[in-house]
Short mmCIF file of C-alpha atoms in Angstrom, two decimals:
data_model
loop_
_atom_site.label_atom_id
_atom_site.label_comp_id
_atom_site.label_asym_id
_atom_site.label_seq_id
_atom_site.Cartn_x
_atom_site.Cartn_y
_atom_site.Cartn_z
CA UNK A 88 0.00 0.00 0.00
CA UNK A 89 2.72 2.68 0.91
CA UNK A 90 4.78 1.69 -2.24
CA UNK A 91 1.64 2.65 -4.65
CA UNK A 92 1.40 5.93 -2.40
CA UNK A 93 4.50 6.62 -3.02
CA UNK A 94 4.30 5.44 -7.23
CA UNK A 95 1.71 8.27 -7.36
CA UNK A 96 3.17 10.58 -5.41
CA UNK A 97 6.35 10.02 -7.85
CA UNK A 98 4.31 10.38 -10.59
CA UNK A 99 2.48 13.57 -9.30
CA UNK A 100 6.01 14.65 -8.48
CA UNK A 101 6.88 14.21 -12.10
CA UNK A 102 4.07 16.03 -13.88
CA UNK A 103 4.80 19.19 -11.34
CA UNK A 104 8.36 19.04 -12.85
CA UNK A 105 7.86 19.11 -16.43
CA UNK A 106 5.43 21.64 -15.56
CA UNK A 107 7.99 23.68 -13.89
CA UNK A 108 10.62 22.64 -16.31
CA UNK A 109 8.50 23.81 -19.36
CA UNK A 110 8.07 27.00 -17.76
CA UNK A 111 11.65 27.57 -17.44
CA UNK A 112 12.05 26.81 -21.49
CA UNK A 113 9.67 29.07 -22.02
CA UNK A 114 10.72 32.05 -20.29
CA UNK A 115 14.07 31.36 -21.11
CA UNK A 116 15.48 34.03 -23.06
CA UNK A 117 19.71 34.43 -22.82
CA UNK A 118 21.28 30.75 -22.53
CA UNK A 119 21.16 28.19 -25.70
CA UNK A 120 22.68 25.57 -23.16
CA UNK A 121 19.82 26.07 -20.95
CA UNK A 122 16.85 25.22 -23.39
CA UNK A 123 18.88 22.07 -24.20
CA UNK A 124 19.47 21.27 -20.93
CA UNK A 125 15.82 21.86 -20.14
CA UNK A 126 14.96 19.35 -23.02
CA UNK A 127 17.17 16.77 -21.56
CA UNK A 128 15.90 16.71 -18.04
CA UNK A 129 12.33 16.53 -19.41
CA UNK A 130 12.66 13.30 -21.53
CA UNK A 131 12.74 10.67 -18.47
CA UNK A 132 10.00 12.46 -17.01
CA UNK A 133 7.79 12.53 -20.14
CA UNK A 134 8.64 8.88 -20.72
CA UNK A 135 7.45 7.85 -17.36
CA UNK A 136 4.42 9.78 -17.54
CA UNK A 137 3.16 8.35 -20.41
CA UNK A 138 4.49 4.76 -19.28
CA UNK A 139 6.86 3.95 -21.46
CA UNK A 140 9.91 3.33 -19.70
CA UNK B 224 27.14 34.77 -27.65
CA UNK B 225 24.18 33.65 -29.37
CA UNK B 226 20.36 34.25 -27.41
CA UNK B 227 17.40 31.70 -27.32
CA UNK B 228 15.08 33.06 -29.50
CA UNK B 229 11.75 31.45 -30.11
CA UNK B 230 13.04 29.97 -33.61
CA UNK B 231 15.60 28.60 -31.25
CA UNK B 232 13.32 27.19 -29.29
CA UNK B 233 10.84 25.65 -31.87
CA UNK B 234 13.70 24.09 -33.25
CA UNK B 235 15.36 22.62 -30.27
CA UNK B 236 11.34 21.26 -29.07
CA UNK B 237 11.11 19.79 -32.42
CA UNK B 238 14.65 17.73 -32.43
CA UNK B 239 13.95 16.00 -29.12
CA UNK B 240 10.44 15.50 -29.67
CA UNK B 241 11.89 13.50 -32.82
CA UNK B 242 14.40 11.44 -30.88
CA UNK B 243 11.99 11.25 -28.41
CA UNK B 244 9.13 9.57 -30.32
CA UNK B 245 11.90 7.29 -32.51
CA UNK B 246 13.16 5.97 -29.11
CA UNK B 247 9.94 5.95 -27.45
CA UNK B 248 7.82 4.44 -29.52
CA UNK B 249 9.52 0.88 -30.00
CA UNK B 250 9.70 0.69 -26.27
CA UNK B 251 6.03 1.23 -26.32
CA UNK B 252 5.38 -1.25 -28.91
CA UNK B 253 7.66 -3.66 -27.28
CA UNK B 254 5.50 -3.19 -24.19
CA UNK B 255 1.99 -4.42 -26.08
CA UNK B 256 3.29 -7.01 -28.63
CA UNK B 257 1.39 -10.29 -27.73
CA UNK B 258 3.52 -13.25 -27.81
CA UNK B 259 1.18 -15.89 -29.21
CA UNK B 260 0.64 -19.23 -28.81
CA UNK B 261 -1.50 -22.03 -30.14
CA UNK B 262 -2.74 -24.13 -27.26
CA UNK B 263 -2.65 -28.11 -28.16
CA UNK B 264 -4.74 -31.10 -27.76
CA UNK B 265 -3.82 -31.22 -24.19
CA UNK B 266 -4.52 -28.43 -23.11
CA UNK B 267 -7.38 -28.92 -20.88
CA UNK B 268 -7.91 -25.97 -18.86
CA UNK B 269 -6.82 -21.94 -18.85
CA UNK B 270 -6.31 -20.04 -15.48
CA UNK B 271 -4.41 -16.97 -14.26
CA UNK B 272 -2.20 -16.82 -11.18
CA UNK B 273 -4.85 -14.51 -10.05
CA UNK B 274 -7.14 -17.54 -9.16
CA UNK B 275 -4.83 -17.89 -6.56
CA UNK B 276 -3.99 -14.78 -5.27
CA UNK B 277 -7.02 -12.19 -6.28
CA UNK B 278 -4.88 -9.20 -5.38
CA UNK B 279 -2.83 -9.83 -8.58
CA UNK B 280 -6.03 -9.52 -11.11
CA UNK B 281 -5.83 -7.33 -13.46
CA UNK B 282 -1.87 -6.37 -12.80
CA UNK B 283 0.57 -6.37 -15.34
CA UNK B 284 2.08 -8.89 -12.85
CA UNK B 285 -0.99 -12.01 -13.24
CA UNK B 286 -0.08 -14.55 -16.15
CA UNK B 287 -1.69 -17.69 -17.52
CA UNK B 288 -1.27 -21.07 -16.12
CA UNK B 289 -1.63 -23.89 -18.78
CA UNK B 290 -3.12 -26.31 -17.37
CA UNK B 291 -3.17 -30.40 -19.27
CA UNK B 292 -4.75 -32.98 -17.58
CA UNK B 293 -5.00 -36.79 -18.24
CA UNK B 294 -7.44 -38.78 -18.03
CA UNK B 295 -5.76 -41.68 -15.39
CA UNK B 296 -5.29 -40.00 -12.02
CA UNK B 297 -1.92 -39.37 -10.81
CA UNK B 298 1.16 -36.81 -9.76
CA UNK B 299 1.27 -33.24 -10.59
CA UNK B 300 4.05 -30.88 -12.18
CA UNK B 301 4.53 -27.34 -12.38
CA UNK B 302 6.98 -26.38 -15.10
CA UNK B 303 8.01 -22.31 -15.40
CA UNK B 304 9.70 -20.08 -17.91
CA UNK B 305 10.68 -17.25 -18.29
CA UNK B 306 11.02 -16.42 -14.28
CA UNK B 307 14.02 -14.35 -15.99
CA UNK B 308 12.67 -13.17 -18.84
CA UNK B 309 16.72 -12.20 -20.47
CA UNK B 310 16.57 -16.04 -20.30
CA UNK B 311 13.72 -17.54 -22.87
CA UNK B 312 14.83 -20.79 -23.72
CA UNK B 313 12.23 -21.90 -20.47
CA UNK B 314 9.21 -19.90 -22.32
CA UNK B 315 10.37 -21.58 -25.77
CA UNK B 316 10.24 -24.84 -24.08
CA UNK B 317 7.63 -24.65 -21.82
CA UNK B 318 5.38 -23.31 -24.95
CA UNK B 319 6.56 -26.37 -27.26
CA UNK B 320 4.91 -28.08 -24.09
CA UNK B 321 1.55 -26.08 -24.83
CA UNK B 322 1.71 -26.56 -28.33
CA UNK B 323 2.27 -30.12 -28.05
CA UNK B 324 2.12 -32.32 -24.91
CA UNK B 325 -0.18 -35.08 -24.40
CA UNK B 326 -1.09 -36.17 -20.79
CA UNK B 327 -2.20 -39.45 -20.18
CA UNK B 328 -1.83 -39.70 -16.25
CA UNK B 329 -1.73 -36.91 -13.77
CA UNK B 330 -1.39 -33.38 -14.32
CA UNK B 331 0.88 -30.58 -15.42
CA UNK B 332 0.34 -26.97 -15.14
CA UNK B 333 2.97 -24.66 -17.15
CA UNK B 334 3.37 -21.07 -16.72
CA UNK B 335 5.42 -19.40 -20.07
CA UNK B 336 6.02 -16.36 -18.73
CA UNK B 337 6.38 -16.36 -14.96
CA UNK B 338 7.51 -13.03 -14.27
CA UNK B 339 5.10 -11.36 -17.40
CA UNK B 340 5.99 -8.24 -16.29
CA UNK B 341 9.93 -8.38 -16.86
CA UNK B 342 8.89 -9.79 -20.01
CA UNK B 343 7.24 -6.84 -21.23
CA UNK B 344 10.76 -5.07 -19.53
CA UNK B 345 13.58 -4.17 -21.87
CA UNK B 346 17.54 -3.94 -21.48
CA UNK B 347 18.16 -1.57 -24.34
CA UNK B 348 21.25 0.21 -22.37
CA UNK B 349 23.17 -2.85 -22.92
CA UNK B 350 22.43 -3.37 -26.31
CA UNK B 351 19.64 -6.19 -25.68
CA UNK B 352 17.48 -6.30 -29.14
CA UNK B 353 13.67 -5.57 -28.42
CA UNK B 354 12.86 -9.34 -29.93
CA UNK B 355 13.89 -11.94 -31.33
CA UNK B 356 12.50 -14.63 -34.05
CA UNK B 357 12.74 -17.93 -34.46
CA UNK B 358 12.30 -19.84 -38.69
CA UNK B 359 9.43 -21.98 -38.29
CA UNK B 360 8.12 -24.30 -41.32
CA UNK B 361 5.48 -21.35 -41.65
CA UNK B 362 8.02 -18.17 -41.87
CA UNK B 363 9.32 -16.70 -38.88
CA UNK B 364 7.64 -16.79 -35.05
CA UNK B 365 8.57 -13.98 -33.27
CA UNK B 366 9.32 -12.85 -29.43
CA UNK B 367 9.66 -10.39 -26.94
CA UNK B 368 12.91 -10.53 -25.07
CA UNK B 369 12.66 -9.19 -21.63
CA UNK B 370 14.91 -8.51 -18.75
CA UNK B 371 15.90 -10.52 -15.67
CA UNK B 372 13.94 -8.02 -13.37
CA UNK B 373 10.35 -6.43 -13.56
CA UNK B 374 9.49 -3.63 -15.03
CA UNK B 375 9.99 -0.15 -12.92
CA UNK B 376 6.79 0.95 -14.70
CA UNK B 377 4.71 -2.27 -12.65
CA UNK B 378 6.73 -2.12 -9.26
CA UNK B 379 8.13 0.85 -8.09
CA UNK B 380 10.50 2.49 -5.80
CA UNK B 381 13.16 -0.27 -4.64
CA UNK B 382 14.08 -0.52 -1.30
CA UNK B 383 17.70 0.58 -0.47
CA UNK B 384 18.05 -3.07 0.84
CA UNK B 385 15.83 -5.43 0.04
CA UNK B 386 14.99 -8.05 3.27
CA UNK B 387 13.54 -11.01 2.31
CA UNK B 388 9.95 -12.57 3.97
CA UNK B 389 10.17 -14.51 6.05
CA UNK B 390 13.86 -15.22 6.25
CA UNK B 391 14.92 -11.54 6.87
CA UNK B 392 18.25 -11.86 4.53
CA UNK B 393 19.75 -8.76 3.33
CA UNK B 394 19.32 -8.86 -0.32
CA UNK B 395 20.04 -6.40 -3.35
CA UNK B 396 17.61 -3.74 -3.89
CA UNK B 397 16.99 -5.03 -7.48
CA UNK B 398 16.22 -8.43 -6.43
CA UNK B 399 12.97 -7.25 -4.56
CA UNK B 400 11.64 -7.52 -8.85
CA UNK B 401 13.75 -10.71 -9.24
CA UNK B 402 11.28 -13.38 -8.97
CA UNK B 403 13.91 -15.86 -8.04
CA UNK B 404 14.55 -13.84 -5.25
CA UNK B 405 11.16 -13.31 -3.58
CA UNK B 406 10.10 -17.19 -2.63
CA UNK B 407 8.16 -17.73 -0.91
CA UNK B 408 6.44 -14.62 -1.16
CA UNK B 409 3.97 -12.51 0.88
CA UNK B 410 0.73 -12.10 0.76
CA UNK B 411 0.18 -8.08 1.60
CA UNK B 412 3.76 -7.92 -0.26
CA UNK B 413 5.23 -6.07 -3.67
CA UNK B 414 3.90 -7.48 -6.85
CA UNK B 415 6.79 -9.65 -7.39
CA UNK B 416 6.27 -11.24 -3.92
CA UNK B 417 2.40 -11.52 -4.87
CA UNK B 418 3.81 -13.56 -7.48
CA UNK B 419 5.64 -16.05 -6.13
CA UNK B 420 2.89 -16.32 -3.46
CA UNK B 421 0.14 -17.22 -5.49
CA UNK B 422 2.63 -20.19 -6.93
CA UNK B 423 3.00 -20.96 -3.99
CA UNK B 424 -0.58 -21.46 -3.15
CA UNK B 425 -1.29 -23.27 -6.58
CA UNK B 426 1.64 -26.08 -5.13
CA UNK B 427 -0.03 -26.15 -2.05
CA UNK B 428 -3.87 -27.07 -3.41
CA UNK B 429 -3.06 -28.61 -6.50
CA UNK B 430 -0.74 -31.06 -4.12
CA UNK B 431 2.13 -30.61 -6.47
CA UNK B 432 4.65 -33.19 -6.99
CA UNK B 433 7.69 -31.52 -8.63
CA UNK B 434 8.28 -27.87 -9.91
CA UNK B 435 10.72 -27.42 -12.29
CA UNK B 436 11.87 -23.77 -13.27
CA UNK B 437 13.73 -23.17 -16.66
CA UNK B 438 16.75 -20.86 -16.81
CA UNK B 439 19.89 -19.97 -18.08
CA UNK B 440 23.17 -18.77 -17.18
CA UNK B 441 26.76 -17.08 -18.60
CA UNK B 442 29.27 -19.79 -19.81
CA UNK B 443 31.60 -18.00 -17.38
CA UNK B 444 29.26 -18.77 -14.13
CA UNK B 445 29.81 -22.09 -12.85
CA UNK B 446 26.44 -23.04 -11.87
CA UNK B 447 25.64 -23.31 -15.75
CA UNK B 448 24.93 -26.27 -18.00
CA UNK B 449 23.40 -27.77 -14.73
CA UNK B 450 20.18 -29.15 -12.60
CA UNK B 451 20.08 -27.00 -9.20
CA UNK B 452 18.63 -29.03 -6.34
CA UNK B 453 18.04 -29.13 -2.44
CA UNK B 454 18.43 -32.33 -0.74
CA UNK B 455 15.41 -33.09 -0.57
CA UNK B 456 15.09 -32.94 -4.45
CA UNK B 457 18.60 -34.09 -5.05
CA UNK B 458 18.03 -38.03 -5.64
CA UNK B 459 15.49 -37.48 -9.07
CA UNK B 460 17.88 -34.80 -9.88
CA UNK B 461 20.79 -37.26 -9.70
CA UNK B 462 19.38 -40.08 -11.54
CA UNK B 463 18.11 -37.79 -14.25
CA UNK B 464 21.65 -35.97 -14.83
CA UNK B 465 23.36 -39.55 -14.96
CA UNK B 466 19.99 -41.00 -17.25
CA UNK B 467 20.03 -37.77 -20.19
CA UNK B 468 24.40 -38.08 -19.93
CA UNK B 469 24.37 -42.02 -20.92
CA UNK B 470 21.05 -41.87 -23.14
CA UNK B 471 21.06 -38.38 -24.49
CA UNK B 472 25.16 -37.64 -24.81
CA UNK B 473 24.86 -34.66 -22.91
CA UNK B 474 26.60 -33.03 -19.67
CA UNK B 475 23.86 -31.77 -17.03
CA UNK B 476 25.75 -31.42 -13.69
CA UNK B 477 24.38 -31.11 -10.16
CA UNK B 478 24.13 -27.81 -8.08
CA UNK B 479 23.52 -28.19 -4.59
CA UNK B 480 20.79 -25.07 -3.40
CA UNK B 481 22.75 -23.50 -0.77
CA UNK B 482 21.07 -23.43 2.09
CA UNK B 483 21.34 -19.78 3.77
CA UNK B 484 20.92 -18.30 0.25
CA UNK B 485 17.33 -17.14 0.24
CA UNK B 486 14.21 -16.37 -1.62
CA UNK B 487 15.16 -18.65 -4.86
CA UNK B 488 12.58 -21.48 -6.20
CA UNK B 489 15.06 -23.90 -5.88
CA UNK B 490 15.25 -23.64 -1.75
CA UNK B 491 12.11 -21.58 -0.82
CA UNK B 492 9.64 -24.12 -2.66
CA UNK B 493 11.10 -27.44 -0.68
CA UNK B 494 11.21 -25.57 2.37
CA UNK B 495 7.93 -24.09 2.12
CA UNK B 496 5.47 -26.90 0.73
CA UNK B 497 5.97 -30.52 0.20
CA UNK B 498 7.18 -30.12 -3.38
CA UNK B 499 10.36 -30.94 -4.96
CA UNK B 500 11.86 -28.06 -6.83
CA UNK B 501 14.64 -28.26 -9.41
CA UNK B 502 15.82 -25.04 -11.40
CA UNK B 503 17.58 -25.97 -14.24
CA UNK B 504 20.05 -23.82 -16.17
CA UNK B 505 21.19 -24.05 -19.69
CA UNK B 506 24.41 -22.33 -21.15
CA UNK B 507 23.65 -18.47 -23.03
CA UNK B 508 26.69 -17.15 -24.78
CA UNK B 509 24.69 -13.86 -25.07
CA UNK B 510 24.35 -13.30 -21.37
CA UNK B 511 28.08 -13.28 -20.96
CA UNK B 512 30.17 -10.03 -20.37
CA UNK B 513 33.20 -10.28 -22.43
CA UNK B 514 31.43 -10.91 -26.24
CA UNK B 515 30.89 -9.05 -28.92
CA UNK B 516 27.43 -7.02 -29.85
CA UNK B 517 24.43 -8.45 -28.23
CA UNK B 518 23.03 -8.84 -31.36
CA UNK B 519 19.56 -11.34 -32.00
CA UNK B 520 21.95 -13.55 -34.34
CA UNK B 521 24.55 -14.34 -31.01
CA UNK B 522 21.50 -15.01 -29.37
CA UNK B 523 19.97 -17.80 -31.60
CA UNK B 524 23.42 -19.50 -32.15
CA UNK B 525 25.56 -19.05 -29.55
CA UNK B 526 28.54 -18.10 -31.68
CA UNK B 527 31.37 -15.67 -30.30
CA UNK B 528 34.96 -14.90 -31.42
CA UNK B 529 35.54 -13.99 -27.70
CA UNK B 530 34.15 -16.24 -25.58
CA UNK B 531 35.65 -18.40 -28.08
CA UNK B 532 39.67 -16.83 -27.09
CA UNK B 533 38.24 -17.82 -23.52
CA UNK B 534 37.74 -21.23 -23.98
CA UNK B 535 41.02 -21.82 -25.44
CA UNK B 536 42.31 -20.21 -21.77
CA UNK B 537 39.88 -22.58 -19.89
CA UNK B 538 37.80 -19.78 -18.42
CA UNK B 539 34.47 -20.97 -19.42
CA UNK B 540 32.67 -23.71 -17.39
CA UNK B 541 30.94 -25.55 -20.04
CA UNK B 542 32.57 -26.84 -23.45
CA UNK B 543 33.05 -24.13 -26.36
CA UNK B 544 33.57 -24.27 -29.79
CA UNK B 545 33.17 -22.80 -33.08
CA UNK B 546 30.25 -24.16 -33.49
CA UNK B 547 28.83 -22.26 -30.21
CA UNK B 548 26.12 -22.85 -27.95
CA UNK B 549 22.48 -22.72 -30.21
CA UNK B 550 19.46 -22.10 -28.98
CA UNK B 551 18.00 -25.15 -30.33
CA UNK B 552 20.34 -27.47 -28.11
CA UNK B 553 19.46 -25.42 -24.90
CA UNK B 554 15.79 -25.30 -25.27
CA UNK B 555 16.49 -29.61 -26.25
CA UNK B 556 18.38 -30.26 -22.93
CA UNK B 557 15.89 -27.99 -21.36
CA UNK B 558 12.88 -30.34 -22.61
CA UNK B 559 14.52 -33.83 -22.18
CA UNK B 560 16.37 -32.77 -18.32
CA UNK B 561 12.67 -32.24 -17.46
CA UNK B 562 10.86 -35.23 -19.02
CA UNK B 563 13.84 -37.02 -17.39
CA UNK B 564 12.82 -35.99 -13.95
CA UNK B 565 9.58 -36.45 -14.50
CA UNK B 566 10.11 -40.25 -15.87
CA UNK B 567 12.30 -40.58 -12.88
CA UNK B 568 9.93 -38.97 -9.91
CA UNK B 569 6.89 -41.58 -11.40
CA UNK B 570 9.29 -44.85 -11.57
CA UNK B 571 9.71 -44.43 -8.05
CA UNK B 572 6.40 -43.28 -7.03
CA UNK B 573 4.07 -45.31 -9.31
CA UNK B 574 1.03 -44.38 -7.69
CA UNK B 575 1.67 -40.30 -8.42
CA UNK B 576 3.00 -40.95 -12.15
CA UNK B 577 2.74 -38.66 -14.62
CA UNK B 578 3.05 -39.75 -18.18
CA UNK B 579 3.37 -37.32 -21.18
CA UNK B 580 3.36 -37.57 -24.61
CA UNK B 581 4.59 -35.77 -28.02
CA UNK B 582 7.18 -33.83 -26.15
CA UNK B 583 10.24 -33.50 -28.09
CA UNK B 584 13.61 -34.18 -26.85
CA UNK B 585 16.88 -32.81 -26.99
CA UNK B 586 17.97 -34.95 -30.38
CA UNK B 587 14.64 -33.73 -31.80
CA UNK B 588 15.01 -30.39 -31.20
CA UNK B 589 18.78 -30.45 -32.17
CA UNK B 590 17.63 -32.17 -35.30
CA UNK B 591 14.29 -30.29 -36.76
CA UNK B 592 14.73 -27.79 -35.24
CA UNK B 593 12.94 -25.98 -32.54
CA UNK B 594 10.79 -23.88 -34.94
CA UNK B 595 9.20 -27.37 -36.17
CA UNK B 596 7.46 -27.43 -33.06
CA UNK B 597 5.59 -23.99 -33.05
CA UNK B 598 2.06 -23.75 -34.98
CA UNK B 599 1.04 -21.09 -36.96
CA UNK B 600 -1.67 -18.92 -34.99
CA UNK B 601 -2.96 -17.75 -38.29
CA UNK B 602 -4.53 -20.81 -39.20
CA UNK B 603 -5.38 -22.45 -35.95
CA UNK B 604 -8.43 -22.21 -34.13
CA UNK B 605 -8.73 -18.60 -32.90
CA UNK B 606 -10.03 -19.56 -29.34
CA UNK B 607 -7.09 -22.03 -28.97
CA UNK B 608 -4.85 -19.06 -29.78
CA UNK B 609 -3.41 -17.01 -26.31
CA UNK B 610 -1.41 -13.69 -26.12
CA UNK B 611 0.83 -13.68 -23.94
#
């Protein structure tokens, strides 16, 4: 029972950061690096939201 | 220096959405391709490991058990693949089984895909492929290959140290999705232990007789090319590693289960009910560290310039040649080690035999081919037909 709290809470946890991460990108304005590195962090949260890996 | 524009941006967005969808969407594919296969005329009966455990119903973790029946009363067998699903040779064998057994006395229930949800798991950071196929009279059968653990996606977060139930031995986080490391399992437990739980209850009601669980090893581990047994177990296991040497030409050692090492089939299930387990393990090339690409082909035959340099130094524990180590001859020693103990477990207990038929053994498999032995789900019956 505490492990699926937690698998939601994760997964909660990972929608709040690509929300937060996709803000970032967008207000970005000065660093190239930065929207890259944005995009990186992103992907293994996307993935595991839509349950692919 | 250059600023992030909105073109920028909109470019940036679109390259890793590309890579993003070209690597994502095989692993999502991988994730809902049925394996299929074509029950036989044996096959008497379909259930899920769920009718033994209800908590596991509808979980990515509940997987059919096969079950053939004959019509004489007698023993009872539980045969299981795939409880590493890196390792198929037990599915392939345990579905030529399903395709093809014949039960005449007593029962046997097979499982393909024990731990389902490693099988729908992929190793693509070591350079596993997604599947791999097999030639078959009708073209080519295909598989998913799967990883030794489940899948993150079905049981998640790992413990920092896993402790086993009941035995309270430290164990590897991973192993807490290593159903050869969560015997005999837990009721109120992670899926994996839910797993090997409701196995557990099907050898306790069905009064099983033996359990045999199909694996393989690295050439370069010594408890390869062997039958793994506790003492208990270790007097069938004998006779049928001396009967398939002097009948069938082949080496099948014996592995004593250690006895403070805990939570695998081979010690949890004598222990725990008043079955004899045996885990046998058959020789994989591809599992091995020091080979070349882990490409389908190395898989299917074995074949490897490096583990070939290795054998020349004596580093390997099982024989190694050019000719390799095919998938065909460890799915065949797979298939005749367990008729063998079988045969052996009803000589000496007549009145729990269980006879099958139309099994193929390891010279037929060697010989045809293990392909021969698959059916073509296109043209069979559809409601004998069952994704896996």
């Amino acid at each position: 029972m505490l492990a699926r709290i937690i698998m939601v809470a994760y997964y909660l946890i990972s929608a709040f950061f690509v929300l937060v991460t996709v803000q970032n990108l967008l207000r970005e304005k000065d660093s190239r690096d930065r929207v890259v590195l944005y995009l990186v962090t992103l992907i293994p949260f996307i993935l595991r939201l839509l349950r692919i890996k | 220096m250059k600023t992030a524009g909105t073109g920028f941006k909109l470019a940036m967005v679109a390259v890793f959405m590309t890579l993003m969808i070209a690597g994502g969407l095989p692993l999502r594919e991988h994730r809902q391709f049925p394996v299929e296969i074509v029950c036989g005329p044996g096959v008497k009966e379909i259930r899920n490991l769920s009718d033994y455990l209800p908590s596991l119903k509808g979980t990515a973790a509940d997987t059919p058990v096969f079950i053939l029946s004959g019509k004489e009363p007698g023993g009872a067998v539980l045969v299981m693949g795939a409880t590493h699903a890196n390792e198929p040779e037990g599915l392939l064998s345990v579905a030529i089984m399903i395709e093809n057994a014949v039960v005449e006395k007593g029962t046997v229930f097979l499982i393909p895909l024990f731990n389902r949800s490693a099988s729908l798991n992929t190793r693509p950071g070591e350079g596993y492929p997604l599947y791999f196929s097999i030639r078959t009279p009708w073209g080519q059968k295909k598989f998913r290959m799967g990883n030794r653990d489940a899948s993150p996606l079905d049981q998640w977060p790992d413990p920092d140290v896993y402790i086993h139930y009941p035995e309270k031995q430290m164990l590897s986080y991973l192993d807490i999705r290593n159903t050869n490391r969560t015997w005999p399992g837990r009721r109120n437990g992670l899926p994996m232990e839910q797993v090997t739980l409701a196995a557990m209850e099907l050898l306790r009601q069905q009064k099983v007789d033996l359990a045999i669980d199909l694996h393989g090893a690295e050439t370069m581990f010594p408890v390869t090319n062997c039958i793994v047994a506790p003492e208990k177990s270790m007097r069938i296991a004998t006779l049928a590693s001396l009967t398939v040497k002097s009948m069938e030409g082949f080496e099948n050692h014996l592995e004593s289960s250690p006895q403070k090492f805990r939570g695998l089939s081979h010690r949890e299930i004598g222990d725990y009910s008043d079955t004899l387990p045996f885990l046998l393990e058959s020789p994989i090339p591809f599992l091995d560290q020091p080979t070349g690409a882990k490409t389908e082909q190395l898989f299917l035959d074995g074949r490897d310039e490096f583990l070939l340099n290795l054998s020349r130094k004596k580093k390997l524990f099982v024989p190694y040649d050019e000719s390799g180590w095919s998938l065909d001859r460890r799915v065949g020693q797979h298939l005749s080690v367990s008729l063998e103990i079988i045969r052996q477990y009803s000589r000496k207990n007549p009145d729990r035999a269980i006879v099958i038929k139309n099994v193929p053994r390891y010279s037929d498999v060697v010989n045809d081919g293990l392909g021969s032995y698959f059916h073509q789900p296109a043209s069979a019956d559809k409601s004998r037909v069952v994704k896996l």
